[in-house]
Short mmCIF file of C-alpha atoms and ligand atoms in Angstrom, two decimals:
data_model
loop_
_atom_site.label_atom_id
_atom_site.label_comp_id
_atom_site.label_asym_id
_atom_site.label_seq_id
_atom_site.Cartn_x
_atom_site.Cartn_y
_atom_site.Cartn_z
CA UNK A 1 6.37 10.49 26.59
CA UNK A 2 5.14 9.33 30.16
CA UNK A 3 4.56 5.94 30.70
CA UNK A 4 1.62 7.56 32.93
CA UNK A 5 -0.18 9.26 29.51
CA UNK A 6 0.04 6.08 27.94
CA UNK A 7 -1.57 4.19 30.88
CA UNK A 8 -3.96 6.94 30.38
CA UNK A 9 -4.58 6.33 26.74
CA UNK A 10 -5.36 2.37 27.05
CA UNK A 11 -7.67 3.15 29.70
CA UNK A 12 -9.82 5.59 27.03
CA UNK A 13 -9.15 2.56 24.55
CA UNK A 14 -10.96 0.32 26.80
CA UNK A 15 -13.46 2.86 28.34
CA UNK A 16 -14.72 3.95 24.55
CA UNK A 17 -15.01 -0.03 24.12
CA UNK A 18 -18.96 -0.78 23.36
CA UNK A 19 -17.90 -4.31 23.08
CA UNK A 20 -16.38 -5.17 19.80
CA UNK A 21 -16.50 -1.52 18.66
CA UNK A 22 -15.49 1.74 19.98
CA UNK A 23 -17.19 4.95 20.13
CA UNK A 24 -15.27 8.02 19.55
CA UNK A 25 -15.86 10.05 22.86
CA UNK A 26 -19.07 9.48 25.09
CA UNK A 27 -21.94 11.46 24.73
CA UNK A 28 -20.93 14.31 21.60
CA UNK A 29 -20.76 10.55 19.51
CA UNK A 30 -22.73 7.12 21.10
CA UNK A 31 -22.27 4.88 18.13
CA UNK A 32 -19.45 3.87 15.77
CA UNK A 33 -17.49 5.83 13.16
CA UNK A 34 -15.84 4.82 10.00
CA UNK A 35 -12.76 6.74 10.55
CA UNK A 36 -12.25 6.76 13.67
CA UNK A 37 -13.01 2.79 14.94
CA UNK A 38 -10.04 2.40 12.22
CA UNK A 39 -7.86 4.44 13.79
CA UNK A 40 -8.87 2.65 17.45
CA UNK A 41 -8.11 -0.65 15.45
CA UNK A 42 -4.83 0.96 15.30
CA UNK A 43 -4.43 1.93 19.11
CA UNK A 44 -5.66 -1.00 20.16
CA UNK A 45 -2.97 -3.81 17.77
CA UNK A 46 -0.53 -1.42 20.53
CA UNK A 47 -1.63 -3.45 23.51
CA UNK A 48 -4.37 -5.96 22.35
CA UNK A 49 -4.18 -7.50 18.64
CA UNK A 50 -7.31 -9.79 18.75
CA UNK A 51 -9.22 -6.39 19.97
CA UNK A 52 -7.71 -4.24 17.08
CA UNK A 53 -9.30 -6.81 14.18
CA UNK A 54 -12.74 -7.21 15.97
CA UNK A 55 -12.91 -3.41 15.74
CA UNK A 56 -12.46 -3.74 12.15
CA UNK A 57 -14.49 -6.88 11.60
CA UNK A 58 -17.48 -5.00 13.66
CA UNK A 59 -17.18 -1.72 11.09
CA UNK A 60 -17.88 -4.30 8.18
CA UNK A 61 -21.59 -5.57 9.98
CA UNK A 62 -22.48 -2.30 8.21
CA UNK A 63 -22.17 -2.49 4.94
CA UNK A 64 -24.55 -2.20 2.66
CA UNK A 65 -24.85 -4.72 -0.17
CA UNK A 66 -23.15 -2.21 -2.85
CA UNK A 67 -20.21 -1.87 -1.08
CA UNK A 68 -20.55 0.68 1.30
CA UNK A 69 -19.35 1.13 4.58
CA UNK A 70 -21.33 3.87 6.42
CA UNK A 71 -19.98 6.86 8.18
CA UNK A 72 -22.17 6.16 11.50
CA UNK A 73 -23.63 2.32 12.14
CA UNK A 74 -26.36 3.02 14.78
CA UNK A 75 -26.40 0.15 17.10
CA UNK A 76 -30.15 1.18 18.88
CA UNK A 77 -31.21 4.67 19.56
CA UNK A 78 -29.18 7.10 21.49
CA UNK A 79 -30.62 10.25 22.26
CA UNK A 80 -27.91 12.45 22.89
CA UNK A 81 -27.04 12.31 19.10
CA UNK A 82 -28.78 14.23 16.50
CA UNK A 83 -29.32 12.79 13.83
CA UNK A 84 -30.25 9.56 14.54
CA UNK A 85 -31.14 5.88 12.72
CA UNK A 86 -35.41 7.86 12.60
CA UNK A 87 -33.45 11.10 10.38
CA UNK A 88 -31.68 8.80 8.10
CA UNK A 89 -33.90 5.94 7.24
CA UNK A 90 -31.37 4.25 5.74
CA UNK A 91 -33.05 0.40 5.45
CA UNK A 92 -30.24 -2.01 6.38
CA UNK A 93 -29.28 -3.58 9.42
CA UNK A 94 -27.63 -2.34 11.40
CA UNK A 95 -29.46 0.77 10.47
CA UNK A 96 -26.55 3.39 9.51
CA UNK A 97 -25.88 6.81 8.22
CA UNK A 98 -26.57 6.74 4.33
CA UNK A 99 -22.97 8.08 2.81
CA UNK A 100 -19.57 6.69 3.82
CA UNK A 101 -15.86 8.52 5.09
CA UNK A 102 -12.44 8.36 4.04
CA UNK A 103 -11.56 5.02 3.84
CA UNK A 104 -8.67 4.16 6.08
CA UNK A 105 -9.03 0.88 6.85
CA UNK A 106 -6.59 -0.86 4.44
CA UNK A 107 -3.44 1.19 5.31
CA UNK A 108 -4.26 0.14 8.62
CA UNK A 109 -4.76 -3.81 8.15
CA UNK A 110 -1.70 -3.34 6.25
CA UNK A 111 -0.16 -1.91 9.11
CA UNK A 112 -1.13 -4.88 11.75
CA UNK A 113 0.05 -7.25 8.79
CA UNK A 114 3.45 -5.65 8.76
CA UNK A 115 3.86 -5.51 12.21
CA UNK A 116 2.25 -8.65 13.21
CA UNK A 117 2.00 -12.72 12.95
CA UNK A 118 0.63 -14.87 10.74
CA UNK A 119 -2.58 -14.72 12.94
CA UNK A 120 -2.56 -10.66 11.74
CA UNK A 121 -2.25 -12.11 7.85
CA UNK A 122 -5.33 -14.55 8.22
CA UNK A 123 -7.29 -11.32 10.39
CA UNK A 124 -6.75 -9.54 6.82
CA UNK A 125 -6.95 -12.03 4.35
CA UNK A 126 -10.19 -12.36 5.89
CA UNK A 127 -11.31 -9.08 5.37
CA UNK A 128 -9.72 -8.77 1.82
CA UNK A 129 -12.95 -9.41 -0.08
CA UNK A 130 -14.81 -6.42 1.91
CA UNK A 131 -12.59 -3.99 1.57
CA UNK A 132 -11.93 -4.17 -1.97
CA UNK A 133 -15.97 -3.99 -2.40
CA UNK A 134 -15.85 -0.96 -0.29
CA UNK A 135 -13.03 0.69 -2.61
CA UNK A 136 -15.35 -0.70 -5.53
CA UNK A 137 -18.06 1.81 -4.51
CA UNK A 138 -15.68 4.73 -4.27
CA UNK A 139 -14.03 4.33 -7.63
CA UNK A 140 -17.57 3.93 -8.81
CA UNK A 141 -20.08 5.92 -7.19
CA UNK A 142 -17.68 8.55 -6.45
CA UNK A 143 -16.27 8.80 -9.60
CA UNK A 144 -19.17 8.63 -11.64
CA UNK A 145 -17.54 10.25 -14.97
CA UNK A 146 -14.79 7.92 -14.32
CA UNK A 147 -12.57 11.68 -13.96
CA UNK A 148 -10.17 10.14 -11.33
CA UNK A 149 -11.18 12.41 -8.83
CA UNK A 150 -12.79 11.13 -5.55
CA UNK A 151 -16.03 13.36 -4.59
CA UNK A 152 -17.97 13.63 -1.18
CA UNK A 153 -22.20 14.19 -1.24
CA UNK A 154 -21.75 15.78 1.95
CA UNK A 155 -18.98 17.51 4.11
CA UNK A 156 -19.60 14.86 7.00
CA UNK A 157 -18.22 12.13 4.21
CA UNK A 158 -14.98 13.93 3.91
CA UNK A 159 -14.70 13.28 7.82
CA UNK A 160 -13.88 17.41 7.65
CA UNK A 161 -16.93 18.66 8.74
CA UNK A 162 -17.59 22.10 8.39
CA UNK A 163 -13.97 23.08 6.94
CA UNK A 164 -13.65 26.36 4.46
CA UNK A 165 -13.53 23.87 1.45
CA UNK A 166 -16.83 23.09 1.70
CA UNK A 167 -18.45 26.79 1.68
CA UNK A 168 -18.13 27.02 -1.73
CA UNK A 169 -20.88 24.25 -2.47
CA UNK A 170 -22.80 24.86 0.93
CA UNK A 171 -23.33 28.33 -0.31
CA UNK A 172 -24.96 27.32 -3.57
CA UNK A 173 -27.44 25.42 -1.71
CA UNK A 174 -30.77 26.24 -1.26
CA UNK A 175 -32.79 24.91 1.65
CA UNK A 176 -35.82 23.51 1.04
CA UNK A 177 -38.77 25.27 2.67
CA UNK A 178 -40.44 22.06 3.63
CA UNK A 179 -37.09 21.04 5.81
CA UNK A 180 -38.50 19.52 9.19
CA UNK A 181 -37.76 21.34 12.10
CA UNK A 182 -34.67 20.16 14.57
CA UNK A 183 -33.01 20.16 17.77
CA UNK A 184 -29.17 19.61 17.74
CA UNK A 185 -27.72 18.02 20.29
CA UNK A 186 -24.51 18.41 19.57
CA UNK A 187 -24.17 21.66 21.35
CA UNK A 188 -25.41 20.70 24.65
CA UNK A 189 -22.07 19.10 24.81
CA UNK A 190 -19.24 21.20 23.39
CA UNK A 191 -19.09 24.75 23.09
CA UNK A 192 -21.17 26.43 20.21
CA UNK A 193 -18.12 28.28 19.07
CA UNK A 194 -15.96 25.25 18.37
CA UNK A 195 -19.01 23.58 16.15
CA UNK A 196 -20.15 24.16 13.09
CA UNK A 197 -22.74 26.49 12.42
CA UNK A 198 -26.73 26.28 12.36
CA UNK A 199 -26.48 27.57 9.08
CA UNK A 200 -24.13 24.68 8.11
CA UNK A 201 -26.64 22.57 9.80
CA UNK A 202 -29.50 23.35 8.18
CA UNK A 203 -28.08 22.57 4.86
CA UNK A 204 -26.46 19.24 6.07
CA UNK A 205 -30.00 17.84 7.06
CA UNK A 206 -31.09 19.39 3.18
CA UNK A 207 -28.35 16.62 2.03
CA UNK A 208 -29.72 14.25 4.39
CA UNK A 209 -33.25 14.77 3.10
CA UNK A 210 -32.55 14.50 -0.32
CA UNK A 211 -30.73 11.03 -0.16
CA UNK A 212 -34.09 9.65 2.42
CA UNK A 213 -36.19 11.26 -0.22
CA UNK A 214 -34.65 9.32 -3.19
CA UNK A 215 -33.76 5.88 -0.93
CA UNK A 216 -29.85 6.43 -0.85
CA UNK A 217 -29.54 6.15 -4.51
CA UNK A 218 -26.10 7.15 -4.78
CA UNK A 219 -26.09 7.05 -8.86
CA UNK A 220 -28.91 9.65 -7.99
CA UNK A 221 -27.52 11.65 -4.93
CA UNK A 222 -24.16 12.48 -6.69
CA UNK A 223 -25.52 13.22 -10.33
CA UNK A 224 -28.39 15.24 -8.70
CA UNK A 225 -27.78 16.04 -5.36
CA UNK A 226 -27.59 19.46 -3.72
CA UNK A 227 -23.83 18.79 -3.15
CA UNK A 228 -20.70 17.05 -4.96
CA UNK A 229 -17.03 18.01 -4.38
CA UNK A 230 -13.55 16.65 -4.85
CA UNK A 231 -12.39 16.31 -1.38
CA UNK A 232 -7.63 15.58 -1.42
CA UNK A 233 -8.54 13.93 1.74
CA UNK A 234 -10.71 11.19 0.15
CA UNK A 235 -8.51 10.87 -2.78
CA UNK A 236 -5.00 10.50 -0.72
CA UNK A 237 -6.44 8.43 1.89
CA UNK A 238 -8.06 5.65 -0.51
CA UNK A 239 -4.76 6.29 -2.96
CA UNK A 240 -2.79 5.16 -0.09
CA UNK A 241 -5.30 2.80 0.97
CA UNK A 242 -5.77 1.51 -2.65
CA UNK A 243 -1.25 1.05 -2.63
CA UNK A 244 -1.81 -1.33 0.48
CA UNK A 245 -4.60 -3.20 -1.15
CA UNK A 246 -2.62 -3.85 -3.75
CA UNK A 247 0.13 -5.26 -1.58
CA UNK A 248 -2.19 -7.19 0.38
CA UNK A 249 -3.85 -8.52 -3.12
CA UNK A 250 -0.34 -9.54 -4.46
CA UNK A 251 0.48 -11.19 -1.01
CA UNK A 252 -2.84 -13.64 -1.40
CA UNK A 253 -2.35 -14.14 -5.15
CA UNK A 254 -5.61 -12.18 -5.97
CA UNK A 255 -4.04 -11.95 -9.20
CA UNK A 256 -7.57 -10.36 -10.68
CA UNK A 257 -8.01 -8.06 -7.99
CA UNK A 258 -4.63 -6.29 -7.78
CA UNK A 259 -5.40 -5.43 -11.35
CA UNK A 260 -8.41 -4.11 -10.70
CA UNK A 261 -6.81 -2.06 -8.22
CA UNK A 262 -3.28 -1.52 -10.39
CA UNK A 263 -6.63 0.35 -12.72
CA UNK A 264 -8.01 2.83 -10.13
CA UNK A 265 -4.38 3.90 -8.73
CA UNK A 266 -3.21 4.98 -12.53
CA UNK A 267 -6.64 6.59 -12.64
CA UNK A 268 -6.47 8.63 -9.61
CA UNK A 269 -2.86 9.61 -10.25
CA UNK A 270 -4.38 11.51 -13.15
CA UNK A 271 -7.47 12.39 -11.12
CA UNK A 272 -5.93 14.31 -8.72
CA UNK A 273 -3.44 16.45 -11.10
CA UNK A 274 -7.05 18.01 -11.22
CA UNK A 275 -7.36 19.41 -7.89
CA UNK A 276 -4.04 20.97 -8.40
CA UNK A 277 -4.59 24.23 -7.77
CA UNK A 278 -2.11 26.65 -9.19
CA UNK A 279 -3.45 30.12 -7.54
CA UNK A 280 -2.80 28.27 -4.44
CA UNK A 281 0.19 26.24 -4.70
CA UNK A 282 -1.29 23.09 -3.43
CA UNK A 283 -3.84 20.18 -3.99
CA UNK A 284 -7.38 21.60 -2.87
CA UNK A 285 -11.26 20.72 -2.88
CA UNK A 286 -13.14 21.76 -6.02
CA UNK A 287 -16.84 21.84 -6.36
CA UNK A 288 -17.21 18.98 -9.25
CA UNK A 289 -20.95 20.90 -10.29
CA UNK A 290 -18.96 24.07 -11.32
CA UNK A 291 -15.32 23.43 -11.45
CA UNK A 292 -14.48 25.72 -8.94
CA UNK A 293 -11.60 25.76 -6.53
CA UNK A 294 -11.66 26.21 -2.75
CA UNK A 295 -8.85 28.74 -2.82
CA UNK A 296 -6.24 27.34 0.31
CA UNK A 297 -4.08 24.84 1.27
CA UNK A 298 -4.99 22.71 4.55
CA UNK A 299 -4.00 20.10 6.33
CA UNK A 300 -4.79 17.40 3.60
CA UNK A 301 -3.44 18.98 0.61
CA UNK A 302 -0.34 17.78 2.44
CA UNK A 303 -1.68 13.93 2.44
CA UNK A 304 -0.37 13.67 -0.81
CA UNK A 305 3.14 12.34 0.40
CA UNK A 306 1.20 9.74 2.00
CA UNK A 307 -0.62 9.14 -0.97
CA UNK A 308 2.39 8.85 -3.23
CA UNK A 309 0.54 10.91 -5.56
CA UNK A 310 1.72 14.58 -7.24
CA UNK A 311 5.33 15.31 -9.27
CA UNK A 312 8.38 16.82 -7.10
CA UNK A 313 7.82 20.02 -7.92
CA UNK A 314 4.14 20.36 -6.40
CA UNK A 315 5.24 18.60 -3.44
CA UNK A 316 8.32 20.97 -3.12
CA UNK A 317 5.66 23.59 -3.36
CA UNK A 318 3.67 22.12 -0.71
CA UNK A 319 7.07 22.26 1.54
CA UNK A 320 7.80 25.70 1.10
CA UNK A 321 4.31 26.88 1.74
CA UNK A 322 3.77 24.32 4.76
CA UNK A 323 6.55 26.14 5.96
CA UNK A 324 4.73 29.27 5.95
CA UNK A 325 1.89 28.14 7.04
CA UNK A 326 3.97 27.44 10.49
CA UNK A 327 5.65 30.02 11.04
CA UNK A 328 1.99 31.44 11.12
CA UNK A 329 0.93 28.95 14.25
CA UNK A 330 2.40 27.75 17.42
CA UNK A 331 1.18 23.83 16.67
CA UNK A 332 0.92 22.13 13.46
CA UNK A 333 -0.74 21.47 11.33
CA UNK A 334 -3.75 23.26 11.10
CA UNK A 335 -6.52 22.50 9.23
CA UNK A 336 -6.83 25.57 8.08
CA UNK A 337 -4.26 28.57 6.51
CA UNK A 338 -4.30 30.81 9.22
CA UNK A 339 -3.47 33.64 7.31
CA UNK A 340 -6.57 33.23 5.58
CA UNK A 341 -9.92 35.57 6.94
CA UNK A 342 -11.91 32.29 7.26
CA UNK A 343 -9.61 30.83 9.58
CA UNK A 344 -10.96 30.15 13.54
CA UNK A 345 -8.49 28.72 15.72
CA UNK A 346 -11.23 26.69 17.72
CA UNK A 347 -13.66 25.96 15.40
CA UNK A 348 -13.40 22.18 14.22
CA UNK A 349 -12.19 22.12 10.75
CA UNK A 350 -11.87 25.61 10.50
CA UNK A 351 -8.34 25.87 11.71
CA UNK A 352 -7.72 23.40 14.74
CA UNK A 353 -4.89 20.96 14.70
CA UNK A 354 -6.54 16.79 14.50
CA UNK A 355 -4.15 14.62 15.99
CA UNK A 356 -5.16 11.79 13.11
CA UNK A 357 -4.23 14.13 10.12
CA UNK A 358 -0.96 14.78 11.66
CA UNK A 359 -0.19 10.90 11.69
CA UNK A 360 -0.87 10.47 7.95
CA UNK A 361 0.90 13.46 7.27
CA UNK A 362 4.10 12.37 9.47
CA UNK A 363 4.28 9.37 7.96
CA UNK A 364 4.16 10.33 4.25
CA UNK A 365 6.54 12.86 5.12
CA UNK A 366 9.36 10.53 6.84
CA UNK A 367 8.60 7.74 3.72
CA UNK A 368 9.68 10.91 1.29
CA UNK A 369 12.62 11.85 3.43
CA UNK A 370 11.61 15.46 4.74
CA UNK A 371 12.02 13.90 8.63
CA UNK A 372 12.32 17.37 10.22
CA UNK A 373 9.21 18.17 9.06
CA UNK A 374 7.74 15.38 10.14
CA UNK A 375 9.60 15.22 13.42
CA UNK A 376 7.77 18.83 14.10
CA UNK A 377 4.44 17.57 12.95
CA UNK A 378 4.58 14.50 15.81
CA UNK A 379 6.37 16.16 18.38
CA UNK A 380 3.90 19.36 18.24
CA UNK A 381 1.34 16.54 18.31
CA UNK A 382 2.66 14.59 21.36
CA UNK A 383 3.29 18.16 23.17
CA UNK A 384 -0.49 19.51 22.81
CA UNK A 385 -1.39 16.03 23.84
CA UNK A 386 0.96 16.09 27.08
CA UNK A 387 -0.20 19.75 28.16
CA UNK A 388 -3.99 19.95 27.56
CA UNK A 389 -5.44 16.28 27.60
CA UNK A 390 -6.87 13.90 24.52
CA UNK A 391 -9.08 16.12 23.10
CA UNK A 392 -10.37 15.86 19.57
CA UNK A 393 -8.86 18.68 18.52
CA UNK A 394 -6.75 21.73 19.51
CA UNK A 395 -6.01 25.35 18.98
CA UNK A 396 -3.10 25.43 16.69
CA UNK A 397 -2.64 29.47 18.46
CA UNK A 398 -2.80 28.87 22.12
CA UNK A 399 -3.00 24.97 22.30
CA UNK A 400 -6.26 24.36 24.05
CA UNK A 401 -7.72 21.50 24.30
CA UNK A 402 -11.11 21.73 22.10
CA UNK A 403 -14.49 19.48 20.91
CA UNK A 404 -15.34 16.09 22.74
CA UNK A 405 -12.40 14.91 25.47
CA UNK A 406 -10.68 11.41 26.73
CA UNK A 407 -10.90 11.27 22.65
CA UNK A 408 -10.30 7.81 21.29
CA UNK A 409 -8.59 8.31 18.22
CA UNK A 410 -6.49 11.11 19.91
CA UNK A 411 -5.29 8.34 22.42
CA UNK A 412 -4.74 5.48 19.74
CA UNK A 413 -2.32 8.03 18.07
CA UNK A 414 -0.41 8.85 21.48
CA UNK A 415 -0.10 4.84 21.59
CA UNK A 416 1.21 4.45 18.65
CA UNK A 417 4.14 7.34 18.62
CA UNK A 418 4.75 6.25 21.90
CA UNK A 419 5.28 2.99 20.90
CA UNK A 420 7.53 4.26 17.88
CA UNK A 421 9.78 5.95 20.62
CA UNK A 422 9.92 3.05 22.99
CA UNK A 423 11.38 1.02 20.15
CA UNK A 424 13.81 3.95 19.31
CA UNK A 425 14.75 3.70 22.39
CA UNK A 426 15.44 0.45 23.07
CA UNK A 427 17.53 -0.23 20.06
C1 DGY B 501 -21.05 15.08 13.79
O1 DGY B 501 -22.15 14.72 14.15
O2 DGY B 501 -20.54 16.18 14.07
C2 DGY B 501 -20.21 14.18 13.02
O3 DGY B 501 -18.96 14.72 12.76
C3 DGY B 501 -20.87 13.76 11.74
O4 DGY B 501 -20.06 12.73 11.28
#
């Protein structure tokens, strides 16, 4: 860990800074994302703790009155993204995107509590009341026959793009004929070959459509919708998140609350024994209109140690076949199998390593006591970091740097591990 990288990654902290929020990388994405100002919150309570809850405090101006926090909140018009505030419509202000993405921000105000003052405990005590709204609308309007499982109305709200798990209920879409011409812009920025496809495209904007067309009715959009799937990223990350909102609950005597919450962790424990897929030997996406199973394990399936959810004989499944999965690659963990014939080593979700996952995955891995594991998982991090740059992503193969650069949450996870070792260090 150089004290030089870490210079580095503060300074792409602060460049990324749009005062009071962050955007992910310049240019490839102008505005603020769910997911990722949450994990900047986390790089910046390194270095600057006011920063870290502004960042959080800033995501909240965009959500919508049921609950929602939006995966994009569109600050004014920026024309190097496609699609803009004009393609969504969505009718709030800030105008946003119209569905939301796995909801991380809990674990992390957890995380500043823990580590923090009492100044960190009033930042989230703050907060409290919004984020248990937010979790409101996923156990809701996610879960609308109350199954326990956590579904997504469109890949981007799985944060997971274009990943494999998603063909199956891409492919039994049908674009409409009347779907208005585009120009993406994406593409004038990063390589073709590490984006998704125009094909994957065209059926995004058919989600987008349908939700403008029927005013984000999300009752609507996931009963009737072109797309609903169970996504084990959505359901670990607000499992975990819904473990620390419980804490945080108990900690303010929201007596009501945590048992609100003590309700949608029993139900998702049972939930997501349902995306256990047995062909595969792991948790994995399932198309909730047919039943069907995406058919490998990724990078996410192994978010259930973080989650706390599954028995100890899936996650000694998960293990053995992460295990495999290695010895397949030169960097973990990618986000796709790569002995699979859909895997591409540079294409976004579609087999790259994401510096984010690894943290979540690291962590649930050291709190259930596999710490070689997770020792690999951060130091293969830290090492693709150190030898091609903060990238958003890299080739698990050769290690390449891939997608949008000087990355932001890329650097706030650098930060933070090199933080971790500093205090190893020093004690
Ligand atoms: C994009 O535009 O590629 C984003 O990932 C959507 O969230």
């Amino acid at each position: 860990m150089t004290s030089d990288l870490t210079a580095r990654a503060r300074q792409i902290l602060i460049d990324n800074d749009r005062g009071g929020f962050t955007v992910p990388t310049p240019r490839l994405y102008p505005y603020q994302w769910n997911w990722d100002s949450a994990f900047a919150a986390l790089g910046f309570s390194v270095f600057d703790r006011a920063r870290a809850w502004r960042e959080l405090e800033t995501l909240f101006e965009g959500q919508w009155a049921d609950g929602m926090v939006p995966h994009i909140i569109f600050r004014r018009n920026d024309p190097d993204y496609f699609p803009g505030p004009a393609i969504w419509q969505s009718g709030t202000m800030p105008p946003s995107s119209g569905h939301s993405q796995p909801p991380v921000v809990a674990s992390i105000a957890r995380h500043l509590m823990d580590t923090g003052s009492t100044a960190d405990r009033d930042h989230a005590e703050a907060l409290f009341d919004r984020i248990f709204t937010w979790h409101n609308w996923f156990h809701t309007m996610r879960d609308i026959d109350g199954s326990g499982m956590i579904g997504i109305v469109h890949p981007w709200e799985s944060g997971r793009d274009n990943c494999p798990d998603w063909d199956l209920g891409l492919d039994a879409m049908e674009v409409p004929a009347d779907l208005d011409r585009y120009e993406r812009r994406d593409i004038h920025c990063v390589d073709a070959d590490e984006r998704p496809t125009s094909q994957q495209y065209d059926r995004y904007l058919t989600i987008v459509k349908f939700g403008r067309d029927c005013g984000w009715d999300h009752r609507r959009i996931a009963k009737e919708g072109p797309f609903f799937m169970a996504d084990p990223c959505i359901q670990f990350v607000l499992m975990r998140a819904d473990r620390d909102l419980l804490e945080m609950a108990r900690g303010f005597g929201r007596i009501d609350e945590a048992r609100r919450i003590e309700s949608w962790i029993a139900k998702c424990r049972e939930g997501c024994q349902r995306l256990w897929n047995k062909d595969a030997g792991a948790f994995c996406a399932r198309d909730l209109k047919t039943g069907r199973f995406s058919d490998r394990m990724t990078n996410v399936s192994m978010l259930a140690f973080y989650a706390g959810a599954g028995t100890a004989a899936q996650r000694a499944a998960l293990i053995d076949q992460a295990g495999d999965i290695l010895k397949a690659c030169r960097y973990g963990f990618p986000s796709w199998d790569p002995r699979s014939p859909a895997f591409e080593s540079r294409r976004y979700w579609r087999g790259p390593v994401w510096a984010v996952v690894n943290y979540m995955m690291a962590r649930g891995l050291e709190e259930y006591g596999e710490a070689a594991l997770a020792a690999r998982i951060k130091s293969d991090t830290l090492e693709l970091i150190e030898r091609a740059g903060f990238f958003e992503y890299f080739d698990p193969i050769s290690g390449e740097g891939l997608g949008g650069g000087n990355f932001t949450w890329t650097a706030a996870i650098y930060l933070v591990w090199s933080l971790d070792a500093n205090t190893l260090q020093a004690a």
